[in-house]
Short mmCIF file of C-alpha atoms and ligand atoms in Angstrom, two decimals:
data_model
loop_
_atom_site.label_atom_id
_atom_site.label_comp_id
_atom_site.label_asym_id
_atom_site.label_seq_id
_atom_site.Cartn_x
_atom_site.Cartn_y
_atom_site.Cartn_z
CA UNK A 1 14.49 -18.22 -18.93
CA UNK A 2 15.46 -15.77 -21.32
CA UNK A 3 17.36 -17.20 -24.35
CA UNK A 4 18.53 -14.64 -26.95
CA UNK A 5 14.94 -13.42 -27.58
CA UNK A 6 13.55 -10.22 -25.32
CA UNK A 7 10.23 -10.87 -23.06
CA UNK A 8 7.70 -8.94 -24.46
CA UNK A 9 6.63 -7.88 -20.82
CA UNK A 10 8.57 -7.59 -17.79
CA UNK A 11 6.54 -6.88 -14.65
CA UNK A 12 8.16 -5.67 -11.42
CA UNK A 13 6.23 -6.27 -8.32
CA UNK A 14 3.94 -8.99 -7.73
CA UNK A 15 1.19 -7.74 -5.77
CA UNK A 16 -2.16 -7.59 -7.29
CA UNK A 17 -1.15 -4.99 -9.69
CA UNK A 18 1.54 -6.82 -10.96
CA UNK A 19 0.18 -10.24 -10.66
CA UNK A 20 -3.23 -9.22 -12.42
CA UNK A 21 -0.79 -8.01 -15.22
CA UNK A 22 0.68 -11.14 -15.81
CA UNK A 23 -2.89 -12.98 -15.95
CA UNK A 24 -3.84 -10.51 -18.92
CA UNK A 25 -0.28 -10.69 -20.52
CA UNK A 26 -0.27 -14.20 -20.37
CA UNK A 27 -4.08 -14.42 -21.53
CA UNK A 28 -2.68 -12.35 -24.47
CA UNK A 29 0.14 -14.83 -25.20
CA UNK A 30 2.86 -12.44 -24.34
CA UNK A 31 6.18 -13.88 -23.02
CA UNK A 32 6.12 -12.66 -19.58
CA UNK A 33 8.64 -12.49 -16.80
CA UNK A 34 7.43 -11.21 -13.15
CA UNK A 35 10.26 -9.87 -10.78
CA UNK A 36 9.58 -9.62 -7.08
CA UNK A 37 11.95 -8.64 -4.57
CA UNK A 38 10.19 -10.73 -1.31
CA UNK A 39 7.33 -12.70 -1.62
CA UNK A 40 4.89 -12.61 -4.59
CA UNK A 41 1.72 -11.20 -3.07
CA UNK A 42 2.47 -7.81 -2.29
CA UNK A 43 1.23 -6.11 0.70
CA UNK A 44 -1.73 -8.28 1.31
CA UNK A 45 0.75 -10.90 2.56
CA UNK A 46 0.86 -8.49 5.97
CA UNK A 47 -2.77 -8.99 6.82
CA UNK A 48 -5.12 -11.87 7.97
CA UNK A 49 -8.31 -11.42 6.12
CA UNK A 50 -9.77 -9.44 3.35
CA UNK A 51 -13.29 -8.52 2.94
CA UNK A 52 -14.06 -6.21 0.28
CA UNK A 53 -12.35 -8.33 -2.55
CA UNK A 54 -15.17 -9.22 -5.00
CA UNK A 55 -16.07 -12.72 -5.52
CA UNK A 56 -16.05 -14.23 -1.72
CA UNK A 57 -19.50 -14.15 0.21
CA UNK A 58 -17.24 -14.40 3.56
CA UNK A 59 -14.05 -12.87 4.02
CA UNK A 60 -11.33 -14.52 2.92
CA UNK A 61 -7.44 -15.04 3.66
CA UNK A 62 -5.56 -12.50 1.89
CA UNK A 63 -2.34 -14.47 1.70
CA UNK A 64 -4.36 -17.27 0.27
CA UNK A 65 -5.98 -14.82 -2.36
CA UNK A 66 -2.65 -13.76 -3.18
CA UNK A 67 -1.30 -17.58 -3.72
CA UNK A 68 -4.28 -18.12 -5.98
CA UNK A 69 -3.50 -14.72 -8.09
CA UNK A 70 0.11 -16.11 -8.24
CA UNK A 71 -0.73 -19.81 -9.33
CA UNK A 72 -3.24 -18.18 -11.72
CA UNK A 73 -0.50 -15.97 -13.62
CA UNK A 74 1.62 -18.87 -13.41
CA UNK A 75 -0.85 -21.25 -15.01
CA UNK A 76 -1.10 -18.61 -17.90
CA UNK A 77 2.23 -18.33 -18.45
CA UNK A 78 4.13 -16.24 -16.33
CA UNK A 79 7.81 -16.92 -15.27
CA UNK A 80 8.15 -15.69 -11.80
CA UNK A 81 11.56 -14.98 -10.46
CA UNK A 82 12.68 -13.72 -6.79
CA UNK A 83 14.94 -10.65 -7.67
CA UNK A 84 14.93 -7.11 -6.75
CA UNK A 85 14.93 -4.44 -9.60
CA UNK A 86 17.84 -2.02 -9.43
CA UNK A 87 17.51 -0.04 -12.55
CA UNK A 88 15.92 0.27 -15.81
CA UNK A 89 17.69 1.22 -18.95
CA UNK A 90 16.80 1.77 -22.37
CA UNK A 91 18.83 -0.25 -25.08
CA UNK A 92 18.78 0.36 -29.04
CA UNK A 93 15.28 -0.89 -29.54
CA UNK A 94 14.17 -2.34 -25.94
CA UNK A 95 15.07 -2.35 -22.38
CA UNK A 96 17.48 -3.92 -20.13
CA UNK A 97 16.05 -4.84 -16.32
CA UNK A 98 18.80 -4.78 -14.18
CA UNK A 99 18.18 -7.26 -11.11
CA UNK A 100 20.90 -8.10 -8.53
CA UNK A 101 21.67 -11.30 -9.87
CA UNK A 102 20.94 -11.20 -13.44
CA UNK A 103 19.88 -8.51 -16.45
CA UNK A 104 17.09 -9.18 -18.74
CA UNK A 105 16.02 -7.52 -22.07
CA UNK A 106 12.38 -6.96 -22.63
CA UNK A 107 10.29 -4.96 -25.25
CA UNK A 108 7.88 -3.56 -22.65
CA UNK A 109 7.75 -3.11 -19.01
CA UNK A 110 4.83 -2.72 -16.31
CA UNK A 111 6.41 -1.25 -12.98
CA UNK A 112 3.92 -2.36 -10.29
CA UNK A 113 5.98 -1.72 -7.21
CA UNK A 114 3.48 -0.46 -4.66
CA UNK A 115 4.03 1.27 -1.80
CA UNK A 116 4.62 0.71 1.83
CA UNK A 117 2.54 2.87 4.58
CA UNK A 118 5.03 5.14 6.60
CA UNK A 119 5.18 3.52 10.08
CA UNK A 120 6.09 4.74 13.61
CA UNK A 121 8.96 3.22 15.39
CA UNK A 122 7.40 2.67 18.69
CA UNK A 123 8.17 -0.65 20.51
CA UNK A 124 5.87 -3.53 19.62
CA UNK A 125 4.04 -1.97 16.75
CA UNK A 126 5.81 -4.31 13.88
CA UNK A 127 4.77 -7.27 16.02
CA UNK A 128 1.43 -6.35 16.04
CA UNK A 129 0.79 -5.12 12.86
CA UNK A 130 -2.08 -6.82 11.65
CA UNK A 131 -3.20 -7.83 15.09
CA UNK A 132 -4.64 -4.60 16.61
CA UNK A 133 -2.46 -2.31 14.44
CA UNK A 134 -3.51 -0.97 11.38
CA UNK A 135 -2.72 1.25 8.48
CA UNK A 136 -5.69 1.03 6.97
CA UNK A 137 -9.26 2.25 8.01
CA UNK A 138 -11.25 1.23 4.74
CA UNK A 139 -9.97 -2.23 5.02
CA UNK A 140 -9.84 -2.86 8.99
CA UNK A 141 -12.59 -0.40 10.24
CA UNK A 142 -15.27 -3.03 9.88
CA UNK A 143 -13.19 -5.61 12.20
CA UNK A 144 -13.33 -2.98 15.12
CA UNK A 145 -17.19 -3.08 15.65
CA UNK A 146 -17.99 -1.59 19.09
CA UNK A 147 -14.52 -1.51 20.02
CA UNK A 148 -12.03 1.55 21.53
CA UNK A 149 -9.32 2.27 19.40
CA UNK A 150 -6.76 5.30 19.40
CA UNK A 151 -5.60 6.65 16.00
CA UNK A 152 -2.05 8.54 14.85
CA UNK A 153 -2.51 11.01 12.03
CA UNK A 154 -3.73 14.47 12.30
CA UNK A 155 -3.49 15.59 8.97
CA UNK A 156 -6.72 15.47 6.29
CA UNK A 157 -6.54 11.95 5.49
CA UNK A 158 -6.04 11.10 9.17
CA UNK A 159 -8.83 13.23 10.42
CA UNK A 160 -11.13 11.76 7.53
CA UNK A 161 -10.07 7.93 8.57
CA UNK A 162 -10.84 8.67 12.31
CA UNK A 163 -14.73 10.12 11.32
CA UNK A 164 -14.94 7.11 8.76
CA UNK A 165 -13.88 5.11 11.98
CA UNK A 166 -16.55 6.13 14.31
CA UNK A 167 -19.25 4.45 12.55
CA UNK A 168 -17.92 1.27 13.62
CA UNK A 169 -16.34 1.92 16.88
CA UNK A 170 -17.02 2.98 20.43
CA UNK A 171 -14.78 5.48 20.62
CA UNK A 172 -11.64 7.28 18.78
CA UNK A 173 -8.58 8.80 20.77
CA UNK A 174 -6.50 10.74 18.54
CA UNK A 175 -2.94 10.86 19.27
CA UNK A 176 -1.51 14.47 18.59
CA UNK A 177 2.11 15.24 18.94
CA UNK A 178 1.42 19.02 19.74
CA UNK A 179 -0.13 21.17 22.46
CA UNK A 180 -3.83 21.87 22.14
CA UNK A 181 -2.86 26.02 22.00
CA UNK A 182 -0.89 25.12 19.06
CA UNK A 183 -2.98 26.61 15.94
CA UNK A 184 -1.25 24.43 13.67
CA UNK A 185 -1.84 20.79 15.72
CA UNK A 186 -4.49 19.84 13.46
CA UNK A 187 -3.23 19.77 9.72
CA UNK A 188 -6.61 19.78 8.21
CA UNK A 189 -9.29 22.02 6.54
CA UNK A 190 -11.01 24.13 8.84
CA UNK A 191 -14.26 22.16 8.12
CA UNK A 192 -12.98 18.95 8.65
CA UNK A 193 -11.51 20.19 12.06
CA UNK A 194 -14.77 21.34 13.10
CA UNK A 195 -16.64 17.50 12.16
CA UNK A 196 -13.69 16.07 14.08
CA UNK A 197 -14.17 18.38 17.18
CA UNK A 198 -17.78 17.90 17.72
CA UNK A 199 -18.04 14.45 17.11
CA UNK A 200 -19.21 12.31 20.23
CA UNK A 201 -17.32 9.39 19.64
CA UNK A 202 -13.88 11.66 19.18
CA UNK A 203 -11.69 12.88 21.93
CA UNK A 204 -7.81 14.13 21.48
CA UNK A 205 -4.74 13.19 23.52
CA UNK A 206 -2.47 16.27 22.94
CA UNK A 207 0.88 16.44 23.59
CA UNK A 208 1.37 13.29 23.39
CA UNK A 209 3.37 10.25 21.50
CA UNK A 210 3.02 6.16 21.17
CA UNK A 211 5.70 5.06 23.41
CA UNK A 212 4.90 1.24 23.31
CA UNK A 213 1.97 -0.86 22.11
CA UNK A 214 1.58 -4.12 24.40
CA UNK A 215 -0.66 -7.17 23.95
CA UNK A 216 0.52 -10.99 23.40
CA UNK A 217 -1.32 -12.15 20.43
CA UNK A 218 -3.10 -9.08 19.82
CA UNK A 219 -3.06 -5.40 20.83
CA UNK A 220 -4.53 -4.72 24.41
CA UNK A 221 -3.18 -1.32 25.18
CA UNK A 222 -0.82 1.57 24.20
CA UNK A 223 1.50 2.89 26.45
CA UNK A 224 1.42 7.25 25.58
CA UNK A 225 4.10 9.62 26.37
CA UNK A 226 3.91 13.42 27.55
CA UNK A 227 5.93 15.23 25.57
CA UNK A 228 6.49 17.83 28.34
CA UNK A 229 6.69 15.80 31.76
CA UNK A 230 7.87 12.66 29.98
CA UNK A 231 5.27 10.60 31.86
CA UNK A 232 4.44 7.23 30.57
CA UNK A 233 0.69 6.11 30.95
CA UNK A 234 -1.45 2.97 29.49
CA UNK A 235 -4.61 3.33 27.62
CA UNK A 236 -6.55 0.31 27.22
CA UNK A 237 -7.51 -0.07 23.54
CA UNK A 238 -8.43 -3.14 20.68
CA UNK A 239 -6.86 -1.05 17.80
CA UNK A 240 -4.43 1.37 17.35
CA UNK A 241 -4.65 3.05 13.46
CA UNK A 242 -1.96 4.77 12.07
CA UNK A 243 -2.11 7.29 9.26
CA UNK A 244 0.75 9.30 8.43
CA UNK A 245 1.29 8.82 4.57
CA UNK A 246 2.62 6.29 2.64
CA UNK A 247 6.00 5.86 0.55
CA UNK A 248 6.24 4.83 -2.83
CA UNK A 249 8.59 1.64 -3.81
CA UNK A 250 10.19 3.77 -6.49
CA UNK A 251 13.77 4.86 -5.35
CA UNK A 252 15.39 2.89 -8.20
CA UNK A 253 13.63 4.93 -11.08
CA UNK A 254 14.66 8.12 -9.85
CA UNK A 255 16.02 9.88 -13.01
CA UNK A 256 14.48 7.46 -15.10
CA UNK A 257 10.85 8.10 -14.96
CA UNK A 258 9.14 11.08 -14.01
CA UNK A 259 8.20 11.09 -10.47
CA UNK A 260 6.02 13.48 -8.27
CA UNK A 261 7.86 15.38 -5.61
CA UNK A 262 6.69 12.49 -3.10
CA UNK A 263 8.35 9.91 -5.69
CA UNK A 264 5.01 8.30 -7.12
CA UNK A 265 5.05 7.39 -11.02
CA UNK A 266 3.58 10.16 -13.03
CA UNK A 267 1.17 8.46 -15.92
CA UNK A 268 -1.29 9.48 -18.33
CA UNK A 269 -4.77 8.25 -18.52
CA UNK A 270 -3.63 4.89 -20.15
CA UNK A 271 -1.28 4.35 -17.68
CA UNK A 272 1.55 5.38 -19.83
CA UNK A 273 4.79 7.14 -18.33
CA UNK A 274 7.67 8.93 -20.03
CA UNK A 275 9.29 6.46 -21.73
CA UNK A 276 7.56 4.50 -24.59
CA UNK A 277 6.32 1.04 -23.47
CA UNK A 278 7.02 1.52 -20.02
CA UNK A 279 3.56 1.29 -18.15
CA UNK A 280 2.96 1.78 -13.98
CA UNK A 281 0.24 0.14 -12.17
CA UNK A 282 -1.06 0.01 -8.84
CA UNK A 283 -0.07 1.84 -5.36
CA UNK A 284 2.96 2.90 -6.77
CA UNK A 285 1.21 5.44 -9.28
CA UNK A 286 0.21 8.94 -8.24
CA UNK A 287 -3.75 8.37 -9.10
CA UNK A 288 -4.05 4.90 -7.72
CA UNK A 289 -2.02 5.49 -4.37
CA UNK A 290 -4.81 7.96 -3.39
CA UNK A 291 -6.80 5.09 -2.78
CA UNK A 292 -4.48 2.41 -1.63
CA UNK A 293 -7.00 -0.71 -2.31
CA UNK A 294 -6.29 -4.16 -4.14
CA UNK A 295 -9.05 -3.94 -6.17
CA UNK A 296 -8.02 -0.55 -7.51
CA UNK A 297 -4.52 -1.99 -8.12
CA UNK A 298 -5.65 -4.90 -9.82
CA UNK A 299 -7.69 -2.90 -12.03
CA UNK A 300 -4.68 -1.01 -13.00
CA UNK A 301 -2.85 -3.93 -13.65
CA UNK A 302 -5.06 -5.01 -16.19
CA UNK A 303 -5.17 -1.50 -17.80
CA UNK A 304 -1.56 -1.49 -18.12
CA UNK A 305 -1.31 -4.87 -19.61
CA UNK A 306 -3.92 -4.19 -22.43
CA UNK A 307 -1.91 -0.96 -23.05
CA UNK A 308 1.38 -2.77 -23.43
CA UNK A 309 -0.50 -5.37 -26.06
CA UNK A 310 -1.82 -2.58 -27.99
CA UNK A 311 2.25 -1.29 -27.66
CA UNK A 312 3.44 -4.44 -28.92
CA UNK A 313 1.00 -4.99 -31.86
C1 FAD B 401 -2.29 -4.45 6.29
C2 FAD B 401 -2.50 -4.10 5.46
C3 FAD B 401 -3.81 -4.44 5.15
C4 FAD B 401 -4.47 -4.05 3.79
N1 FAD B 401 -6.01 -4.70 3.62
C5 FAD B 401 -6.52 -4.37 2.56
C6 FAD B 401 -7.96 -4.66 2.53
O1 FAD B 401 -8.58 -5.24 3.34
N2 FAD B 401 -8.52 -4.36 1.15
C7 FAD B 401 -8.04 -3.73 0.22
O2 FAD B 401 -8.47 -3.61 -0.94
N3 FAD B 401 -6.68 -3.43 0.17
C8 FAD B 401 -5.99 -3.61 1.44
N4 FAD B 401 -4.93 -2.89 1.61
C9 FAD B 401 -3.85 -2.12 0.68
C10 FAD B 401 -3.32 -3.28 -0.44
O3 FAD B 401 -2.76 -4.17 0.07
C11 FAD B 401 -2.66 -2.23 -1.87
O4 FAD B 401 -3.59 -1.22 -2.01
C12 FAD B 401 -2.51 -3.40 -2.66
O5 FAD B 401 -1.83 -4.51 -2.02
C13 FAD B 401 -1.71 -2.47 -3.88
O6 FAD B 401 -1.12 -3.51 -4.76
P1 FAD B 401 0.03 -2.93 -5.77
O7 FAD B 401 0.51 -4.20 -6.31
O8 FAD B 401 0.15 -1.58 -6.38
O9 FAD B 401 1.24 -2.99 -4.73
P2 FAD B 401 1.92 -4.13 -3.39
O10 FAD B 401 1.05 -4.87 -2.98
O11 FAD B 401 2.54 -3.02 -2.93
O12 FAD B 401 3.14 -4.82 -4.10
C14 FAD B 401 4.19 -4.58 -4.86
C15 FAD B 401 5.06 -5.75 -4.73
O13 FAD B 401 6.32 -5.21 -5.33
C16 FAD B 401 7.57 -5.69 -5.25
N5 FAD B 401 8.40 -4.69 -5.13
C17 FAD B 401 8.60 -3.56 -4.71
N6 FAD B 401 9.64 -3.01 -5.29
C18 FAD B 401 10.43 -3.90 -5.87
C19 FAD B 401 11.80 -4.01 -6.75
N7 FAD B 401 12.64 -2.94 -6.96
N8 FAD B 401 11.78 -5.10 -7.46
C20 FAD B 401 11.03 -6.48 -7.47
N9 FAD B 401 9.75 -6.21 -6.36
C21 FAD B 401 9.47 -4.90 -6.03
C22 FAD B 401 7.02 -5.46 -3.47
O14 FAD B 401 7.77 -6.70 -2.42
C23 FAD B 401 5.66 -5.80 -3.68
O15 FAD B 401 5.66 -7.32 -3.12
C24 FAD B 401 -4.01 -3.40 2.88
C25 FAD B 401 -2.72 -3.02 3.10
C26 FAD B 401 -2.13 -3.44 3.93
C27 FAD B 401 -0.60 -3.04 4.27
#
């Protein structure tokens, strides 16, 4: 706990970026506080397994991986407190970090608050997330080998993910809320549209939205509603991939840091924000958010910590 002296570093967010930053600042012997508003571990707490994080021959439990990262950060000296940060305020020499319960003074800050996939509100989607409902084709496509799936998302990234998924699955049905005749139904580049339209594994379900997902322990089907007739029909599938964008967790930084039009934190290539001594890492940052992968967020965390150390010395 803080006793008079400011921390060297306060890290906001306990996902792969924040915990990796903590491992590095701890090993640099910098007094470090990490503030996490929910459960340390971040988005990976929401999935069962991870198979593309180096160092594990077999797929490994994602929450267990994050537990290990947390223990490693704590062993190296980081103090972890559960609180939501609501603001950062420059003081004469340092920064005041405002939590909902306490305030902390620090010489430098690493923001690693991540992002969350934009969700759809259909019945059952939350309950079956990670159990057939996925927001990440790169992460989960491999688990759907030979399966039938549906996909929501007809923009560039949705269609790119649909093509990627054809490597694994038997078929992909892309759900589009517009009529086939609508020239803006697919909001993607012409070449991508052509590839998707000509792909033998891909079909389109026009003028439909997801009404409900069904299944007890895992998803077994999706109820689709026709937007003209209102009719609902069940399609039996093993997976539903949703790709309608992400939302950065940066509302509390509006007016303090430079953010892009979607709210992602703008940094230079040394992860410095517009405020001296304030760094950003992971999915909340403009460049990293394009990839939304744990290993990349962790790499960002390491860079931000090394830069914070340079700033402080
Ligand atoms: C279902 C799912 C499966 C995935 N599978 C894989 C996979 O297989 N492989 C892979 O590489 N990637 C996977 N990802 C993506 C990966 O989880 C993210 O890219 C990665 O977690 C980003 O790390 P981060 O530290 O930047 O942010 P996050 O993991 O989002 O962590 C940010 C943390 O900050 C906290 N926070 C936010 N705001 C505040 C605040 N104001 N105050 C305090 N704390 C705050 C949040 O509670 C959160 O714990 C998956 C994601 C999801 C959702």
